JSON list of C-alpha atoms in Angstrom, two decimals:
[
{"chain": "A", "resi": 259, "resn": "MET", "atom": "CA", "xyz": [63.12, -32.25, -4.59]},
{"chain": "A", "resi": 260, "resn": "GLY", "atom": "CA", "xyz": [65.06, -33.80, -1.71]},
{"chain": "A", "resi": 261, "resn": "LYS", "atom": "CA", "xyz": [68.46, -35.30, -2.14]},
{"chain": "A", "resi": 262, "resn": "MET", "atom": "CA", "xyz": [67.90, -38.30, 0.09]},
{"chain": "A", "resi": 263, "resn": "TYR", "atom": "CA", "xyz": [64.89, -39.96, 1.70]},
{"chain": "A", "resi": 264, "resn": "ASN", "atom": "CA", "xyz": [65.33, -41.06, 5.32]},
{"chain": "A", "resi": 265, "resn": "ASP", "atom": "CA", "xyz": [63.13, -42.87, 7.78]},
{"chain": "A", "resi": 266, "resn": "VAL", "atom": "CA", "xyz": [63.42, -42.18, 11.51]},
{"chain": "A", "resi": 267, "resn": "VAL", "atom": "CA", "xyz": [63.53, -45.95, 12.19]},
{"chain": "A", "resi": 268, "resn": "GLU", "atom": "CA", "xyz": [66.60, -46.35, 9.97]},
{"chain": "A", "resi": 269, "resn": "LEU", "atom": "CA", "xyz": [68.26, -43.34, 11.63]},
{"chain": "A", "resi": 270, "resn": "LEU", "atom": "CA", "xyz": [67.68, -44.64, 15.18]},
{"chain": "A", "resi": 271, "resn": "PRO", "atom": "CA", "xyz": [71.10, -46.30, 15.79]},
{"chain": "A", "resi": 272, "resn": "GLU", "atom": "CA", "xyz": [72.94, -43.13, 14.75]},
{"chain": "A", "resi": 273, "resn": "LEU", "atom": "CA", "xyz": [70.48, -40.92, 16.66]},
{"chain": "A", "resi": 274, "resn": "ILE", "atom": "CA", "xyz": [71.14, -42.92, 19.84]},
{"chain": "A", "resi": 275, "resn": "HIS", "atom": "CA", "xyz": [74.91, -42.82, 19.26]},
{"chain": "A", "resi": 276, "resn": "CYS", "atom": "CA", "xyz": [74.88, -39.03, 18.80]},
{"chain": "A", "resi": 277, "resn": "PHE", "atom": "CA", "xyz": [72.57, -38.51, 21.79]},
{"chain": "A", "resi": 278, "resn": "ASN", "atom": "CA", "xyz": [74.64, -40.72, 24.12]},
{"chain": "A", "resi": 279, "resn": "ASN", "atom": "CA", "xyz": [77.90, -39.07, 23.08]},
{"chain": "A", "resi": 280, "resn": "HIS", "atom": "CA", "xyz": [76.56, -35.49, 22.90]},
{"chain": "A", "resi": 281, "resn": "LEU", "atom": "CA", "xyz": [77.54, -35.20, 19.22]},
{"chain": "A", "resi": 282, "resn": "MET", "atom": "CA", "xyz": [76.18, -33.11, 16.39]},
{"chain": "A", "resi": 283, "resn": "PHE", "atom": "CA", "xyz": [73.85, -35.16, 14.22]},
{"chain": "A", "resi": 284, "resn": "ASP", "atom": "CA", "xyz": [75.62, -34.51, 10.94]},
{"chain": "A", "resi": 285, "resn": "SER", "atom": "CA", "xyz": [74.65, -37.28, 8.55]},
{"chain": "A", "resi": 286, "resn": "LEU", "atom": "CA", "xyz": [71.75, -35.34, 7.00]},
{"chain": "A", "resi": 287, "resn": "GLU", "atom": "CA", "xyz": [72.00, -32.44, 4.56]},
{"chain": "A", "resi": 288, "resn": "GLU", "atom": "CA", "xyz": [69.80, -29.58, 3.45]},
{"chain": "A", "resi": 289, "resn": "GLU", "atom": "CA", "xyz": [66.99, -30.74, 1.17]},
{"chain": "A", "resi": 290, "resn": "ASP", "atom": "CA", "xyz": [67.05, -34.28, 2.59]},
{"chain": "A", "resi": 291, "resn": "VAL", "atom": "CA", "xyz": [63.61, -35.66, 3.40]},
{"chain": "A", "resi": 292, "resn": "ILE", "atom": "CA", "xyz": [62.77, -37.46, 6.65]},
{"chain": "A", "resi": 293, "resn": "SER", "atom": "CA", "xyz": [59.72, -39.57, 7.41]},
{"chain": "A", "resi": 294, "resn": "PHE", "atom": "CA", "xyz": [58.27, -39.17, 10.89]},
{"chain": "A", "resi": 295, "resn": "LEU", "atom": "CA", "xyz": [55.27, -41.37, 10.15]},
{"chain": "A", "resi": 296, "resn": "PRO", "atom": "CA", "xyz": [53.76, -43.98, 12.45]},
{"chain": "A", "resi": 297, "resn": "ILE", "atom": "CA", "xyz": [55.69, -47.25, 12.41]},
{"chain": "A", "resi": 298, "resn": "GLU", "atom": "CA", "xyz": [53.45, -49.82, 10.79]},
{"chain": "A", "resi": 299, "resn": "ASP", "atom": "CA", "xyz": [55.33, -53.03, 11.60]},
{"chain": "A", "resi": 300, "resn": "LYS", "atom": "CA", "xyz": [54.38, -53.86, 15.19]},
{"chain": "A", "resi": 301, "resn": "GLU", "atom": "CA", "xyz": [57.65, -55.66, 16.02]},
{"chain": "A", "resi": 302, "resn": "VAL", "atom": "CA", "xyz": [59.79, -52.86, 14.56]},
{"chain": "A", "resi": 303, "resn": "ALA", "atom": "CA", "xyz": [57.69, -50.31, 16.47]},
{"chain": "A", "resi": 304, "resn": "LYS", "atom": "CA", "xyz": [58.09, -52.14, 19.77]},
{"chain": "A", "resi": 305, "resn": "GLU", "atom": "CA", "xyz": [61.85, -52.38, 19.24]},
{"chain": "A", "resi": 306, "resn": "PHE", "atom": "CA", "xyz": [61.96, -48.65, 18.39]},
{"chain": "A", "resi": 307, "resn": "VAL", "atom": "CA", "xyz": [60.12, -47.82, 21.64]},
{"chain": "A", "resi": 308, "resn": "SER", "atom": "CA", "xyz": [62.35, -50.19, 23.61]},
{"chain": "A", "resi": 309, "resn": "HIS", "atom": "CA", "xyz": [65.60, -48.67, 22.28]},
{"chain": "A", "resi": 310, "resn": "THR", "atom": "CA", "xyz": [64.33, -45.14, 22.92]},
{"chain": "A", "resi": 311, "resn": "ASN", "atom": "CA", "xyz": [63.25, -46.08, 26.46]},
{"chain": "A", "resi": 312, "resn": "LYS", "atom": "CA", "xyz": [66.62, -47.68, 27.19]},
{"chain": "A", "resi": 313, "resn": "MET", "atom": "CA", "xyz": [68.51, -44.62, 25.98]},
{"chain": "A", "resi": 314, "resn": "LEU", "atom": "CA", "xyz": [66.32, -42.20, 27.94]},
{"chain": "A", "resi": 315, "resn": "GLY", "atom": "CA", "xyz": [66.40, -44.48, 31.00]},
{"chain": "A", "resi": 316, "resn": "ASP", "atom": "CA", "xyz": [70.20, -44.52, 30.91]},
{"chain": "A", "resi": 317, "resn": "PHE", "atom": "CA", "xyz": [70.31, -40.74, 30.44]},
{"chain": "A", "resi": 318, "resn": "PHE", "atom": "CA", "xyz": [67.94, -40.02, 33.34]},
{"chain": "A", "resi": 319, "resn": "GLU", "atom": "CA", "xyz": [69.32, -42.91, 35.42]},
{"chain": "A", "resi": 320, "resn": "VAL", "atom": "CA", "xyz": [65.85, -44.32, 36.07]},
{"chain": "A", "resi": 321, "resn": "GLU", "atom": "CA", "xyz": [65.30, -47.60, 37.81]},
{"chain": "A", "resi": 322, "resn": "ASP", "atom": "CA", "xyz": [64.41, -50.71, 35.84]},
{"chain": "A", "resi": 323, "resn": "GLY", "atom": "CA", "xyz": [60.75, -50.96, 35.10]},
{"chain": "A", "resi": 324, "resn": "GLU", "atom": "CA", "xyz": [60.19, -47.21, 34.79]},
{"chain": "A", "resi": 325, "resn": "LEU", "atom": "CA", "xyz": [59.52, -46.35, 31.16]},
{"chain": "A", "resi": 326, "resn": "CYS", "atom": "CA", "xyz": [59.48, -42.96, 29.50]},
{"chain": "A", "resi": 327, "resn": "TYR", "atom": "CA", "xyz": [57.17, -44.35, 26.83]},
{"chain": "A", "resi": 328, "resn": "ALA", "atom": "CA", "xyz": [54.56, -47.08, 27.16]},
{"chain": "A", "resi": 329, "resn": "GLU", "atom": "CA", "xyz": [55.11, -50.17, 25.02]},
{"chain": "A", "resi": 330, "resn": "ASP", "atom": "CA", "xyz": [52.23, -49.17, 22.74]},
{"chain": "A", "resi": 331, "resn": "SER", "atom": "CA", "xyz": [53.17, -45.47, 22.57]},
{"chain": "A", "resi": 332, "resn": "TYR", "atom": "CA", "xyz": [54.02, -45.90, 18.88]},
{"chain": "A", "resi": 333, "resn": "LEU", "atom": "CA", "xyz": [50.23, -45.74, 18.36]},
{"chain": "A", "resi": 334, "resn": "ASP", "atom": "CA", "xyz": [49.87, -42.43, 20.21]},
{"chain": "A", "resi": 335, "resn": "LYS", "atom": "CA", "xyz": [49.53, -39.15, 18.29]},
{"chain": "A", "resi": 336, "resn": "VAL", "atom": "CA", "xyz": [51.17, -37.08, 21.03]},
{"chain": "A", "resi": 337, "resn": "ASP", "atom": "CA", "xyz": [53.21, -39.18, 23.47]},
{"chain": "A", "resi": 338, "resn": "ASN", "atom": "CA", "xyz": [55.16, -41.03, 20.79]},
{"chain": "A", "resi": 339, "resn": "PRO", "atom": "CA", "xyz": [58.92, -41.71, 20.65]},
{"chain": "A", "resi": 340, "resn": "VAL", "atom": "CA", "xyz": [58.88, -40.83, 16.93]},
{"chain": "A", "resi": 341, "resn": "LEU", "atom": "CA", "xyz": [57.92, -37.31, 18.01]},
{"chain": "A", "resi": 342, "resn": "PHE", "atom": "CA", "xyz": [60.73, -37.25, 20.60]},
{"chain": "A", "resi": 343, "resn": "TRP", "atom": "CA", "xyz": [63.21, -37.91, 17.79]},
{"chain": "A", "resi": 344, "resn": "LYS", "atom": "CA", "xyz": [61.51, -35.37, 15.54]},
{"chain": "A", "resi": 345, "resn": "ASP", "atom": "CA", "xyz": [61.87, -32.76, 18.29]},
{"chain": "A", "resi": 346, "resn": "TYR", "atom": "CA", "xyz": [65.49, -33.82, 18.88]},
{"chain": "A", "resi": 347, "resn": "LEU", "atom": "CA", "xyz": [66.35, -33.48, 15.19]},
{"chain": "A", "resi": 348, "resn": "GLY", "atom": "CA", "xyz": [64.43, -30.18, 15.17]},
{"chain": "A", "resi": 349, "resn": "CYS", "atom": "CA", "xyz": [67.21, -28.82, 17.38]},
{"chain": "A", "resi": 350, "resn": "PHE", "atom": "CA", "xyz": [69.71, -29.53, 14.59]},
{"chain": "A", "resi": 351, "resn": "PHE", "atom": "CA", "xyz": [67.56, -28.66, 11.58]},
{"chain": "A", "resi": 352, "resn": "ASN", "atom": "CA", "xyz": [64.66, -26.52, 10.42]},
{"chain": "A", "resi": 353, "resn": "PHE", "atom": "CA", "xyz": [61.96, -28.60, 8.76]},
{"chain": "A", "resi": 354, "resn": "GLU", "atom": "CA", "xyz": [59.31, -27.88, 6.17]},
{"chain": "A", "resi": 355, "resn": "LEU", "atom": "CA", "xyz": [56.29, -30.17, 6.00]},
{"chain": "A", "resi": 356, "resn": "VAL", "atom": "CA", "xyz": [56.25, -32.01, 2.68]},
{"chain": "A", "resi": 357, "resn": "GLU", "atom": "CA", "xyz": [53.41, -34.42, 3.16]},
{"chain": "A", "resi": 358, "resn": "ASP", "atom": "CA", "xyz": [51.08, -34.28, 6.11]},
{"chain": "A", "resi": 359, "resn": "LEU", "atom": "CA", "xyz": [48.67, -37.05, 5.07]},
{"chain": "A", "resi": 360, "resn": "LEU", "atom": "CA", "xyz": [45.73, -35.32, 6.74]},
{"chain": "A", "resi": 361, "resn": "ASP", "atom": "CA", "xyz": [43.39, -37.93, 5.31]},
{"chain": "A", "resi": 362, "resn": "ARG", "atom": "CA", "xyz": [44.91, -40.57, 7.61]},
{"chain": "A", "resi": 363, "resn": "GLU", "atom": "CA", "xyz": [42.88, -40.73, 10.80]},
{"chain": "A", "resi": 364, "resn": "ASP", "atom": "CA", "xyz": [45.77, -42.26, 12.79]},
{"chain": "A", "resi": 365, "resn": "ILE", "atom": "CA", "xyz": [47.89, -39.11, 12.41]},
{"chain": "A", "resi": 366, "resn": "LYS", "atom": "CA", "xyz": [45.28, -36.39, 11.97]},
{"chain": "A", "resi": 367, "resn": "GLY", "atom": "CA", "xyz": [45.97, -33.52, 14.39]},
{"chain": "A", "resi": 368, "resn": "SER", "atom": "CA", "xyz": [49.54, -34.62, 15.14]},
{"chain": "A", "resi": 369, "resn": "SER", "atom": "CA", "xyz": [52.92, -33.42, 13.94]},
{"chain": "A", "resi": 370, "resn": "LEU", "atom": "CA", "xyz": [53.66, -36.79, 12.34]},
{"chain": "A", "resi": 371, "resn": "GLY", "atom": "CA", "xyz": [54.43, -36.51, 8.65]},
{"chain": "A", "resi": 372, "resn": "THR", "atom": "CA", "xyz": [57.19, -36.24, 6.08]},
{"chain": "A", "resi": 373, "resn": "TYR", "atom": "CA", "xyz": [59.54, -33.25, 6.32]},
{"chain": "A", "resi": 374, "resn": "ARG", "atom": "CA", "xyz": [62.32, -31.63, 4.28]},
{"chain": "A", "resi": 375, "resn": "ILE", "atom": "CA", "xyz": [65.39, -30.08, 5.91]},
{"chain": "A", "resi": 376, "resn": "THR", "atom": "CA", "xyz": [65.54, -26.39, 5.02]},
{"chain": "A", "resi": 377, "resn": "HIS", "atom": "CA", "xyz": [68.35, -25.23, 7.31]},
{"chain": "A", "resi": 378, "resn": "ILE", "atom": "CA", "xyz": [71.15, -26.77, 9.35]},
{"chain": "A", "resi": 379, "resn": "ALA", "atom": "CA", "xyz": [71.84, -25.09, 12.68]},
{"chain": "A", "resi": 380, "resn": "TYR", "atom": "CA", "xyz": [75.31, -24.29, 13.99]},
{"chain": "A", "resi": 381, "resn": "ILE", "atom": "CA", "xyz": [76.33, -25.95, 17.26]},
{"chain": "A", "resi": 382, "resn": "ASN", "atom": "CA", "xyz": [75.71, -22.86, 19.42]},
{"chain": "A", "resi": 383, "resn": "GLU", "atom": "CA", "xyz": [72.21, -22.57, 17.94]},
{"chain": "A", "resi": 384, "resn": "VAL", "atom": "CA", "xyz": [71.64, -26.30, 18.53]},
{"chain": "A", "resi": 385, "resn": "ASN", "atom": "CA", "xyz": [72.52, -25.97, 22.22]},
{"chain": "A", "resi": 386, "resn": "LYS", "atom": "CA", "xyz": [70.24, -22.94, 22.60]},
{"chain": "A", "resi": 387, "resn": "ARG", "atom": "CA", "xyz": [67.38, -24.87, 21.01]},
{"chain": "A", "resi": 388, "resn": "ILE", "atom": "CA", "xyz": [67.93, -27.89, 23.27]},
{"chain": "A", "resi": 389, "resn": "GLN", "atom": "CA", "xyz": [68.02, -25.65, 26.34]},
{"chain": "A", "resi": 390, "resn": "LYS", "atom": "CA", "xyz": [64.79, -23.81, 25.44]},
{"chain": "A", "resi": 391, "resn": "ARG", "atom": "CA", "xyz": [62.70, -26.69, 24.13]},
{"chain": "A", "resi": 392, "resn": "ARG", "atom": "CA", "xyz": [60.95, -29.69, 25.49]},
{"chain": "A", "resi": 393, "resn": "LEU", "atom": "CA", "xyz": [61.47, -32.78, 23.38]},
{"chain": "A", "resi": 394, "resn": "ASN", "atom": "CA", "xyz": [58.06, -34.41, 23.21]},
{"chain": "A", "resi": 395, "resn": "GLY", "atom": "CA", "xyz": [57.39, -32.97, 26.65]},
{"chain": "A", "resi": 396, "resn": "ILE", "atom": "CA", "xyz": [60.78, -33.96, 28.10]},
{"chain": "A", "resi": 397, "resn": "HIS", "atom": "CA", "xyz": [63.13, -31.20, 29.26]},
{"chain": "A", "resi": 398, "resn": "LEU", "atom": "CA", "xyz": [66.78, -32.19, 28.97]},
{"chain": "A", "resi": 399, "resn": "GLU", "atom": "CA", "xyz": [69.78, -30.80, 30.77]},
{"chain": "A", "resi": 400, "resn": "TYR", "atom": "CA", "xyz": [71.86, -31.63, 27.76]},
{"chain": "A", "resi": 401, "resn": "LYS", "atom": "CA", "xyz": [74.53, -30.01, 25.64]},
{"chain": "A", "resi": 402, "resn": "VAL", "atom": "CA", "xyz": [76.17, -31.03, 22.38]},
{"chain": "A", "resi": 403, "resn": "LYS", "atom": "CA", "xyz": [79.97, -31.05, 22.55]},
{"chain": "A", "resi": 404, "resn": "SER", "atom": "CA", "xyz": [81.88, -29.36, 19.77]},
{"chain": "A", "resi": 405, "resn": "THR", "atom": "CA", "xyz": [84.56, -31.09, 17.74]},
{"chain": "A", "resi": 406, "resn": "PRO", "atom": "CA", "xyz": [87.26, -29.53, 15.54]},
{"chain": "A", "resi": 407, "resn": "LEU", "atom": "CA", "xyz": [85.50, -30.64, 12.35]},
{"chain": "A", "resi": 408, "resn": "ASP", "atom": "CA", "xyz": [82.02, -29.23, 13.14]},
{"chain": "A", "resi": 409, "resn": "SER", "atom": "CA", "xyz": [82.27, -26.06, 11.04]},
{"chain": "A", "resi": 410, "resn": "ASN", "atom": "CA", "xyz": [83.78, -27.89, 8.06]},
{"chain": "A", "resi": 411, "resn": "LYS", "atom": "CA", "xyz": [81.12, -30.60, 8.21]},
{"chain": "A", "resi": 412, "resn": "HIS", "atom": "CA", "xyz": [78.42, -27.93, 8.49]},
{"chain": "A", "resi": 413, "resn": "TRP", "atom": "CA", "xyz": [79.71, -26.14, 5.41]},
{"chain": "A", "resi": 414, "resn": "ASN", "atom": "CA", "xyz": [79.85, -29.38, 3.40]},
{"chain": "A", "resi": 415, "resn": "ARG", "atom": "CA", "xyz": [76.24, -30.22, 4.26]},
{"chain": "A", "resi": 416, "resn": "THR", "atom": "CA", "xyz": [74.66, -26.87, 3.31]},
{"chain": "A", "resi": 417, "resn": "TYR", "atom": "CA", "xyz": [73.98, -25.28, -0.02]},
{"chain": "A", "resi": 418, "resn": "ASP", "atom": "CA", "xyz": [74.44, -21.77, 1.30]},
{"chain": "A", "resi": 419, "resn": "LYS", "atom": "CA", "xyz": [78.22, -21.72, 0.95]},
{"chain": "A", "resi": 420, "resn": "GLU", "atom": "CA", "xyz": [78.36, -18.03, 1.85]},
{"chain": "A", "resi": 421, "resn": "CYS", "atom": "CA", "xyz": [77.92, -18.53, 5.61]}
]
């Protein structure tokens, strides 16, 4: 059973802060559960897409009007900003699918679902993952900066106190 239930929409402000500042995303712990399900409220979904587009636009220095994600991409099973954030967090954590809701036609065949954190990566592993992966099809020249408290924070968020 997970310690804490999280929704990607609620995590968005902190996700953007960590992304913009190249920080470790360290507010989640092992056994926490995260929902990467489609956003049902249309206004919330559009705001989620807009904030993600702004952050990616600033990162890639794209001109106004060019969007990484279409305004209705929250309905897409593949090209969806929820999946970008799932892939981003997948660089920091290992996930285990808890609930895939295969009976829902709107997410069937996608990697949307509810996941449990099974492992927290160290910063050097995080940077290797970011370098090797594409985040929802986007390759980033990006690196997380270390801080003096990283190893202590990592230890406090894991249950494997022997590492």
